[in-house]
PDB file of C-alpha atoms in Angstrom:
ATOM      1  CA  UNK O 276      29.805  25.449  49.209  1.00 51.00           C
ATOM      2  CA  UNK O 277      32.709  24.718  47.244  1.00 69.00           C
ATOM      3  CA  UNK O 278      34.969  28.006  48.178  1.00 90.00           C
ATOM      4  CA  UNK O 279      35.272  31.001  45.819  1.00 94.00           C
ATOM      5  CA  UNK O 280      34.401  30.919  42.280  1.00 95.00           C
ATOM      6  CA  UNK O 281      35.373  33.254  39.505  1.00 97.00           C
ATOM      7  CA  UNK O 282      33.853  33.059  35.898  1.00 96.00           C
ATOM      8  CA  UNK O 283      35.096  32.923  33.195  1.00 97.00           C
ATOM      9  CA  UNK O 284      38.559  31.169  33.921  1.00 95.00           C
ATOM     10  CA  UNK O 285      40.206  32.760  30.568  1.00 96.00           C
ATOM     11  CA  UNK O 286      39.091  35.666  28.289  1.00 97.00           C
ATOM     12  CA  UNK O 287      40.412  36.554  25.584  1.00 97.00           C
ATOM     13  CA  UNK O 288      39.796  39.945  23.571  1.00 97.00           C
ATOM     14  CA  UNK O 289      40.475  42.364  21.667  1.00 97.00           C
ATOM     15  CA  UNK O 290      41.964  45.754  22.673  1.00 96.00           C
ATOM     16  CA  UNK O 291      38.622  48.554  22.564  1.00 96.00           C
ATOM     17  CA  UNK O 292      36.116  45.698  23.755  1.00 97.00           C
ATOM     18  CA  UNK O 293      34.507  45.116  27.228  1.00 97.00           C
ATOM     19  CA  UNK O 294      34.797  42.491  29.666  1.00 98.00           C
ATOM     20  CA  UNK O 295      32.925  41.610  32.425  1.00 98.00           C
ATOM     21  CA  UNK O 296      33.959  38.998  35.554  1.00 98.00           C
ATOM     22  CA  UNK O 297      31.958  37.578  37.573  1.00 98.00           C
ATOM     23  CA  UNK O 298      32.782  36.449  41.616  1.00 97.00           C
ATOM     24  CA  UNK O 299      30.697  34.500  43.632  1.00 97.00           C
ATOM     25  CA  UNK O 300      32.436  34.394  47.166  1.00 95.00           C
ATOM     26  CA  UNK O 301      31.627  32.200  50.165  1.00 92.00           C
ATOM     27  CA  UNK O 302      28.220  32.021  50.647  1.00 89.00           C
ATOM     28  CA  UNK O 303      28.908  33.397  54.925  1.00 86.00           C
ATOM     29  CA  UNK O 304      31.236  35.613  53.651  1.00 90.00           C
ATOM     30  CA  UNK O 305      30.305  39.300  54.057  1.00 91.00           C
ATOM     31  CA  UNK O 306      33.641  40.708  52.590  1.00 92.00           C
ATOM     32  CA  UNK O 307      34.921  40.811  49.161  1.00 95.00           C
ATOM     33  CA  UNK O 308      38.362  41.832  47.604  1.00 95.00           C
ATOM     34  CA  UNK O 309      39.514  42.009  43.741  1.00 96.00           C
ATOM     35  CA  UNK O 310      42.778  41.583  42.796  1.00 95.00           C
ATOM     36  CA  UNK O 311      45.034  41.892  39.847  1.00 95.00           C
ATOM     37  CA  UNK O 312      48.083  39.937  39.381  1.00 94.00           C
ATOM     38  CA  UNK O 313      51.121  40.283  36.794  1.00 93.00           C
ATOM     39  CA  UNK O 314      52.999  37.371  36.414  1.00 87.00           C
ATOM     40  CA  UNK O 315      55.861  37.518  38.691  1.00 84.00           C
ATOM     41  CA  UNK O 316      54.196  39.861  40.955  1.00 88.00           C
ATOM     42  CA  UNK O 317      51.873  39.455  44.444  1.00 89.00           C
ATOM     43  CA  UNK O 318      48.473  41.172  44.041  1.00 92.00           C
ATOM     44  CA  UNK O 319      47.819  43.854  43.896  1.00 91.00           C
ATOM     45  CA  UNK O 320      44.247  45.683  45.231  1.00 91.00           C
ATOM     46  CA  UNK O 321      41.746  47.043  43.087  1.00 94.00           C
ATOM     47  CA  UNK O 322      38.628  47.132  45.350  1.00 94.00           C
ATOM     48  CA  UNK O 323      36.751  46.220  48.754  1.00 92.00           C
ATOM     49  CA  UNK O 324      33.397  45.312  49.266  1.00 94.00           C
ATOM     50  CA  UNK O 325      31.619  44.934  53.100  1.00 92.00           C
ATOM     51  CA  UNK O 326      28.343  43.672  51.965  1.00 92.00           C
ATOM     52  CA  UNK O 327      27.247  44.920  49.102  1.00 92.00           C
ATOM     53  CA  UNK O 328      28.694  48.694  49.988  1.00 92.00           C
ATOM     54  CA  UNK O 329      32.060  49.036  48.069  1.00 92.00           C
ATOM     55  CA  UNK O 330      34.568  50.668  50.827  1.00 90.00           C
ATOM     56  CA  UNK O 331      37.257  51.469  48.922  1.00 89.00           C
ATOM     57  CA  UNK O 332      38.787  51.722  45.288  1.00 90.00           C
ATOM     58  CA  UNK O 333      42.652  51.888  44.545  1.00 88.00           C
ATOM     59  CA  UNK O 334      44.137  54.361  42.098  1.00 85.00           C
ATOM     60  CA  UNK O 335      44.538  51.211  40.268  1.00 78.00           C
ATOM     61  CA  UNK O 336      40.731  51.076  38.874  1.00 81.00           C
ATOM     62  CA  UNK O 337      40.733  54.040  36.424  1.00 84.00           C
ATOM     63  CA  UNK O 338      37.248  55.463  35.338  1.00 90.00           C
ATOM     64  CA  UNK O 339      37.151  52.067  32.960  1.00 94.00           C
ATOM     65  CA  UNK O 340      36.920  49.741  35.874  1.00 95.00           C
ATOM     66  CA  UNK O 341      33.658  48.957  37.725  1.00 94.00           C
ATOM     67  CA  UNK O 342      32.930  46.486  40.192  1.00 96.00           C
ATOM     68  CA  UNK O 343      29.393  45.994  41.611  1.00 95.00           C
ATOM     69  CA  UNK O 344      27.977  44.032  44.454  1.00 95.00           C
ATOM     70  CA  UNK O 345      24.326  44.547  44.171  1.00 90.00           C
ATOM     71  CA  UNK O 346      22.917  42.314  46.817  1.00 87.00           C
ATOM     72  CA  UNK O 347      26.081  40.981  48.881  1.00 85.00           C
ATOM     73  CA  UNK O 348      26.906  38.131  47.368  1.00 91.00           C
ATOM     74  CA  UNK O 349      28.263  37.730  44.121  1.00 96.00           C
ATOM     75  CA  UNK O 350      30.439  40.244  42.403  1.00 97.00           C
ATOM     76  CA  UNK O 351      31.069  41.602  39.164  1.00 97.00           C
ATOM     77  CA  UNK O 352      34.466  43.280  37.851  1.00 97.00           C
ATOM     78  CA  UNK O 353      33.663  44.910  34.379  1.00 97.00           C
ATOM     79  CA  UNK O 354      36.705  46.098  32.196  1.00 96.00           C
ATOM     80  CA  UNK O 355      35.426  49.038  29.316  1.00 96.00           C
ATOM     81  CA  UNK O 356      37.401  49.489  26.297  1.00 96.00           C
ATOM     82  CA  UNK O 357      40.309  47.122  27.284  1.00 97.00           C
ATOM     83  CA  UNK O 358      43.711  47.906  26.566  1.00 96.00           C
ATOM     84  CA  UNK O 359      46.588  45.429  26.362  1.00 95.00           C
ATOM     85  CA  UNK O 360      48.147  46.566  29.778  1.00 94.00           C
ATOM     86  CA  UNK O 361      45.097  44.965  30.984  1.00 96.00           C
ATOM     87  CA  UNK O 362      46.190  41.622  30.718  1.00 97.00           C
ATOM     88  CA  UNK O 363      46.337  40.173  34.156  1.00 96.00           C
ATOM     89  CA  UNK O 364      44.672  37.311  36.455  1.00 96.00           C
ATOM     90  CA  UNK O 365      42.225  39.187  38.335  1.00 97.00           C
ATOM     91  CA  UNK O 366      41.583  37.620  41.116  1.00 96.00           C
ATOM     92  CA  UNK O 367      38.496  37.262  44.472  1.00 97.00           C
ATOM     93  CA  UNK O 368      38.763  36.796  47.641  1.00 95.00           C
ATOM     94  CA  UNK O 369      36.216  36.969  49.960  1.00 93.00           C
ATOM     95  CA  UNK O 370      36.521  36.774  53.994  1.00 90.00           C
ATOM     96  CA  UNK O 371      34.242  36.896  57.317  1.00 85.00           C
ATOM     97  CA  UNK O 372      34.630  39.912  59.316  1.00 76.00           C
ATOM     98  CA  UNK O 373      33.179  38.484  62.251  1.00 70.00           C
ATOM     99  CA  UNK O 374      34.592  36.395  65.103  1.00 58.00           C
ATOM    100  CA  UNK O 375      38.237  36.240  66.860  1.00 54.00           C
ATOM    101  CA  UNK O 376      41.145  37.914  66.143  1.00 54.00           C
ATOM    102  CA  UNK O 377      43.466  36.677  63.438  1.00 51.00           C
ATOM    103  CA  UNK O 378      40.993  33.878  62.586  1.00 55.00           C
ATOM    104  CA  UNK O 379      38.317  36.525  61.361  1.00 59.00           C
ATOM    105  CA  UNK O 380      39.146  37.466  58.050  1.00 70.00           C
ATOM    106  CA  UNK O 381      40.898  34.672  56.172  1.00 80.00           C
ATOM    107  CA  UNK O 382      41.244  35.501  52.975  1.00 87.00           C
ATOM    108  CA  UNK O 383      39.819  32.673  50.848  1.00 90.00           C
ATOM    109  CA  UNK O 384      40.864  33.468  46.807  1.00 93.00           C
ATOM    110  CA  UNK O 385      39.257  32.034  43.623  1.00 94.00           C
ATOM    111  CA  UNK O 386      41.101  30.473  40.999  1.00 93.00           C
ATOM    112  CA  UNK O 387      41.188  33.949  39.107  1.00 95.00           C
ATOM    113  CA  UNK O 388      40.452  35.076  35.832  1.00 97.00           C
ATOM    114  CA  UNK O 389      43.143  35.135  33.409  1.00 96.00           C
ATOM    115  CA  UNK O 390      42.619  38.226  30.705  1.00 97.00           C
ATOM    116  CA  UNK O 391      44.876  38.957  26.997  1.00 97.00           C
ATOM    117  CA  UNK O 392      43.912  42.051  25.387  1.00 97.00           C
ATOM    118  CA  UNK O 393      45.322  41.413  21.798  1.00 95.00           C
TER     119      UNK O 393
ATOM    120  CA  UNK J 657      54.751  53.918  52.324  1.00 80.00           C
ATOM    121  CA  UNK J 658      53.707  50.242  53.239  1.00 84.00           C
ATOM    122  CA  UNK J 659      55.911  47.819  51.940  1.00 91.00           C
ATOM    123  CA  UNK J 660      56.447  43.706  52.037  1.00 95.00           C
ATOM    124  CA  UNK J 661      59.881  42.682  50.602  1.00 95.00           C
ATOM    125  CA  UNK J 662      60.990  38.856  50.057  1.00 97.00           C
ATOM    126  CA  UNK J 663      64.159  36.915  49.665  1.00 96.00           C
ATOM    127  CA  UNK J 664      64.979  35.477  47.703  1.00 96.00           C
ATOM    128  CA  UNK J 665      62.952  36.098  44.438  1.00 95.00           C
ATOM    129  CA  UNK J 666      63.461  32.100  43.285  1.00 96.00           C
ATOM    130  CA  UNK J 667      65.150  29.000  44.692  1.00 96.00           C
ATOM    131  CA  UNK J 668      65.716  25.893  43.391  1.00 97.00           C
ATOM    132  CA  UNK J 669      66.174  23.130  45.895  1.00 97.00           C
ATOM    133  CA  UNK J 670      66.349  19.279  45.301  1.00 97.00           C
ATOM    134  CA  UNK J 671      63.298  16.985  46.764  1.00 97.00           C
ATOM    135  CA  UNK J 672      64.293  16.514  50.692  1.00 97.00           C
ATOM    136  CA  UNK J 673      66.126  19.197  51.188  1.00 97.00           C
ATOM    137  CA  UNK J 674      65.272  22.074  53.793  1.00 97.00           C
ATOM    138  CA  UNK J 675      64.978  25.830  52.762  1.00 97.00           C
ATOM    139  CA  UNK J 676      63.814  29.366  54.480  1.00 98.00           C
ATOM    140  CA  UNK J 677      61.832  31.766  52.921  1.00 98.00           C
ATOM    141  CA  UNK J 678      62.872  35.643  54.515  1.00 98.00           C
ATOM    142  CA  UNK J 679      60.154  38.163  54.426  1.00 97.00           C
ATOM    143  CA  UNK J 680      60.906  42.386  55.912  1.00 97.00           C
ATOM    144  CA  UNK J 681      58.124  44.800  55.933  1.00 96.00           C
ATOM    145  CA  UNK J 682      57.593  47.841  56.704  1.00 95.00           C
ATOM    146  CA  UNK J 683      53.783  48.162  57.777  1.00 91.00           C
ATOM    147  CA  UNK J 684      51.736  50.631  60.032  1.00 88.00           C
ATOM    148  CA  UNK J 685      49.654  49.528  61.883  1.00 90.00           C
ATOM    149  CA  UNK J 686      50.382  46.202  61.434  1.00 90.00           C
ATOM    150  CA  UNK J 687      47.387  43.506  62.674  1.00 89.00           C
ATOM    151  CA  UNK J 688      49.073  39.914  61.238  1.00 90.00           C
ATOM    152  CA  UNK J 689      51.182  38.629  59.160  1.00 93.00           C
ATOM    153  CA  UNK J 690      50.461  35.666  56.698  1.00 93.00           C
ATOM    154  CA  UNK J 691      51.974  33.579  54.282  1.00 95.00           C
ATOM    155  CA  UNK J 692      50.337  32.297  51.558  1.00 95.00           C
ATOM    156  CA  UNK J 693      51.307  29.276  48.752  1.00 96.00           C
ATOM    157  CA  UNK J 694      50.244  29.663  44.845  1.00 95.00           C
ATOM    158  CA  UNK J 695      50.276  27.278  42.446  1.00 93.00           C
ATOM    159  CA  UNK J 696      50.874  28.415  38.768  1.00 89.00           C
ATOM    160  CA  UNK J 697      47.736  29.468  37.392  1.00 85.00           C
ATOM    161  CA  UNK J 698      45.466  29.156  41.337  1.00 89.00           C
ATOM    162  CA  UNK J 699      44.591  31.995  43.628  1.00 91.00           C
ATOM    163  CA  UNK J 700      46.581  31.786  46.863  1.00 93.00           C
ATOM    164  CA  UNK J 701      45.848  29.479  49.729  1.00 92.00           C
ATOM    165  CA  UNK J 702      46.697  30.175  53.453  1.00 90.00           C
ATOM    166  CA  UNK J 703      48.988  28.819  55.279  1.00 92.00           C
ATOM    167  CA  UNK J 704      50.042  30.304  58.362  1.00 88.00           C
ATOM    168  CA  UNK J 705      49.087  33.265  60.528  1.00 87.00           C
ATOM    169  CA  UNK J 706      50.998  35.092  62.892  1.00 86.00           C
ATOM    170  CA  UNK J 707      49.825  37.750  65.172  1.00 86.00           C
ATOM    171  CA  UNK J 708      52.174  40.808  67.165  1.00 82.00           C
ATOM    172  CA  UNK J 709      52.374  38.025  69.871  1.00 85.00           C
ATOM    173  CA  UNK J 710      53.581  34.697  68.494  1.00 87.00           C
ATOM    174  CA  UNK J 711      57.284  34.377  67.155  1.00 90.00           C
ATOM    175  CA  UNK J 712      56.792  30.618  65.854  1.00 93.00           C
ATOM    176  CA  UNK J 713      53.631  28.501  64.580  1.00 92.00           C
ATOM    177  CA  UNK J 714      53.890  25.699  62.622  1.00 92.00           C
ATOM    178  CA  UNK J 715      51.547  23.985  59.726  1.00 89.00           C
ATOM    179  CA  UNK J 716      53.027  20.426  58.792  1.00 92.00           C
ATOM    180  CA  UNK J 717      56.501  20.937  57.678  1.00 95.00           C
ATOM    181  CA  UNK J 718      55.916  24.584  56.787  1.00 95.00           C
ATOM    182  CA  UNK J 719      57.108  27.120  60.417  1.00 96.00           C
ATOM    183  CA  UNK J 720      56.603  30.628  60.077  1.00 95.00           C
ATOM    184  CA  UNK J 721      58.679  32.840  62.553  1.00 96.00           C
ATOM    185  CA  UNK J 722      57.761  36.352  63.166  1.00 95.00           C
ATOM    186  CA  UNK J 723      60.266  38.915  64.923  1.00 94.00           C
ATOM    187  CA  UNK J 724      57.834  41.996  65.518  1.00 90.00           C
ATOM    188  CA  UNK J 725      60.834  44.327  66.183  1.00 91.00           C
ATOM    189  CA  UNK J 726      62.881  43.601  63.402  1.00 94.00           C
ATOM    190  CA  UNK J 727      59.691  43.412  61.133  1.00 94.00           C
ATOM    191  CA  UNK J 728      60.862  39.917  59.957  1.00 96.00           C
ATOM    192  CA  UNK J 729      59.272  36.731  58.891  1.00 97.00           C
ATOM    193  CA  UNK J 730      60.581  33.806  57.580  1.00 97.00           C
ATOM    194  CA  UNK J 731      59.568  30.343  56.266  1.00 97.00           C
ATOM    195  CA  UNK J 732      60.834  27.608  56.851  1.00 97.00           C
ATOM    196  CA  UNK J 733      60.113  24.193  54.589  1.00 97.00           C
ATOM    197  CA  UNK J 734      61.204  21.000  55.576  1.00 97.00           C
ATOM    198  CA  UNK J 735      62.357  17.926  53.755  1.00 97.00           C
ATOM    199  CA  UNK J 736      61.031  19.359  50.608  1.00 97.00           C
ATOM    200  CA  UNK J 737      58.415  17.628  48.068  1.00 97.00           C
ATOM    201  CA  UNK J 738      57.451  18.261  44.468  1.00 97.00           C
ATOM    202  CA  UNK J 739      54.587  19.550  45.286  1.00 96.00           C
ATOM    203  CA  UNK J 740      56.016  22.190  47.709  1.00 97.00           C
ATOM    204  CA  UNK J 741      56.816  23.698  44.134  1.00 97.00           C
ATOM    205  CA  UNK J 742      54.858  27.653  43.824  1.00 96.00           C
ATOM    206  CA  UNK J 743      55.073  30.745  44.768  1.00 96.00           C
ATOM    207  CA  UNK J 744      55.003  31.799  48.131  1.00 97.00           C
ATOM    208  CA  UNK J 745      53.758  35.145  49.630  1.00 96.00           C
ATOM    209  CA  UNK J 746      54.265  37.031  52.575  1.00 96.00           C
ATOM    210  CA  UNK J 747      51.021  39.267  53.568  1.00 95.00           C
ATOM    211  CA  UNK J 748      50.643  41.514  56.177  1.00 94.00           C
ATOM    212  CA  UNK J 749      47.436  42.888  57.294  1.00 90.00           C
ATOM    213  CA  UNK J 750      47.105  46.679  58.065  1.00 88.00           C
ATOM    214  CA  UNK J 751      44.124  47.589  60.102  1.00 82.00           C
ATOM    215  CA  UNK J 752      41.092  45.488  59.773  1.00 77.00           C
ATOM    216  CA  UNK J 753      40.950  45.257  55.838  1.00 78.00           C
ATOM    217  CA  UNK J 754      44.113  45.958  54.259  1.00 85.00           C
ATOM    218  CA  UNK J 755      46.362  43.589  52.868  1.00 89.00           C
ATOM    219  CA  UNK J 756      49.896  44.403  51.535  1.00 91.00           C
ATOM    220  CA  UNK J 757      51.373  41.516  49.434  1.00 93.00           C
ATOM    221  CA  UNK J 758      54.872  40.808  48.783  1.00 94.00           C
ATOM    222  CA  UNK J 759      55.802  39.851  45.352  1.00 91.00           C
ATOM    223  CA  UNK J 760      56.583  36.388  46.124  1.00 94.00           C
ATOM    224  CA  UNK J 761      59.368  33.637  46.359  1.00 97.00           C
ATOM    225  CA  UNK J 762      58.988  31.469  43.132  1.00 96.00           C
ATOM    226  CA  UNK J 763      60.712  28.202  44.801  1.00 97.00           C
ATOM    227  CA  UNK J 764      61.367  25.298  42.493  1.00 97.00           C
ATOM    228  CA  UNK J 765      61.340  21.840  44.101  1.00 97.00           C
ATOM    229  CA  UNK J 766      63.418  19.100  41.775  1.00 97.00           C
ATOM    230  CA  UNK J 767      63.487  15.306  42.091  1.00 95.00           C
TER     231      UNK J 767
END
């Protein structure tokens, strides 16, 4: 298991198309987080998966953002009918509920997935 | 409203040198605090953890302090390296699952 890994590294599109991101987290990992990151700016959260049951959903992820977990593991971020204030690292992290206090849940992040909307 | 704030928002140090990282939030409930480095163009990777209880922990020449009344943190790096060079990020966790981000201290190591 080499950590978190987000596919593809770099998209680039044009404004009106769709993207789609892919996550696959820690394999004993049973949450997952997406991110989205400005430059200059922390993350910020989109959505929360426990499983494959998605928990919660900022305001952030207007009616053009989806994110699916199907079976638990990997993840998938899809963007519809991009628009240049898109254009952001979106990033995973993925974490183990279980075990002792501050140890359980460690975020672990992917590289993330840089996206320009032309 | 849940808030992480950092000071400063850059530094720029020379190689050896010491510096401290200051990080105020204003969180409810608060569960731990963390501090995270990221290198241009990388997700963020742990590096300390501090719980209500602990006011100092240490990772190599990175030490976190946490005042839980004050709702402070800082970090400190010693005798700075090149590599120390990214972006550093005070998190605190809220409840079980939330994490509030601060937007960072870009610090700038030079030789």
């Amino acid at each position: 298991d080499t950590g978190v890994s987000q596919n593809p590294r770099h998209k680039i599109t044009k404004r009106g198309q769709n993207v789609t991101f892919r996550c696959d987290p820690i394999s004993e990992h049973n949450r997952l987080y997406w991110y989205r990151q400005t430059l200059g700016q922390g993350p910020e959260f989109l959505t929360y998966f426990q499983n494959e049951a998605q928990l919660e959903k900022s305001r952030l992820l207007s009616d053009r953002f989806s994110a699916e977990r199907p079976k638990g593991s990997f993840s998938t971020l899809e963007i519809q009918r991009t628009e240049q204030g898109d254009s952001a690292m979106y990033l995973c992290a993925s974490s183990n509920s279980r075990g002792w206090g501050s140890g359980a849940n460690v975020l672990t992040f992917g590289a993330g997935s840089r996206l320009t909307v032309l | 409203k849940n808030q992480v704030e950092q000071s400063p928002q850059s530094l720029i140090i020379l190689e050896g040198k010491n510096c401290t990282l200051q990080c105020n939030y204003t969180v409810s409930p608060f569960s731990n605090l963390r501090w995270y480095k990221q290198d241009t163009g990388r997700g963020p990777v742990s590096l300390t953890i501090m719980t209500f209880s602990e006011n100092t922990k240490s990772n190599g020449r990175y030490t976190a302090t946490l005042d839980a009344d004050t709702k402070q943190s800082s970090l400190h790096i010693t005798a700075s390296q090149l590599s120390d060079s990214a972006s550093y990020i005070c998190v605190v966790v809220s409840g079980t699952y939330k994490y509030i981000f601060g937007t960072g201290t870009r610090l700038k190591v030079l030789a």
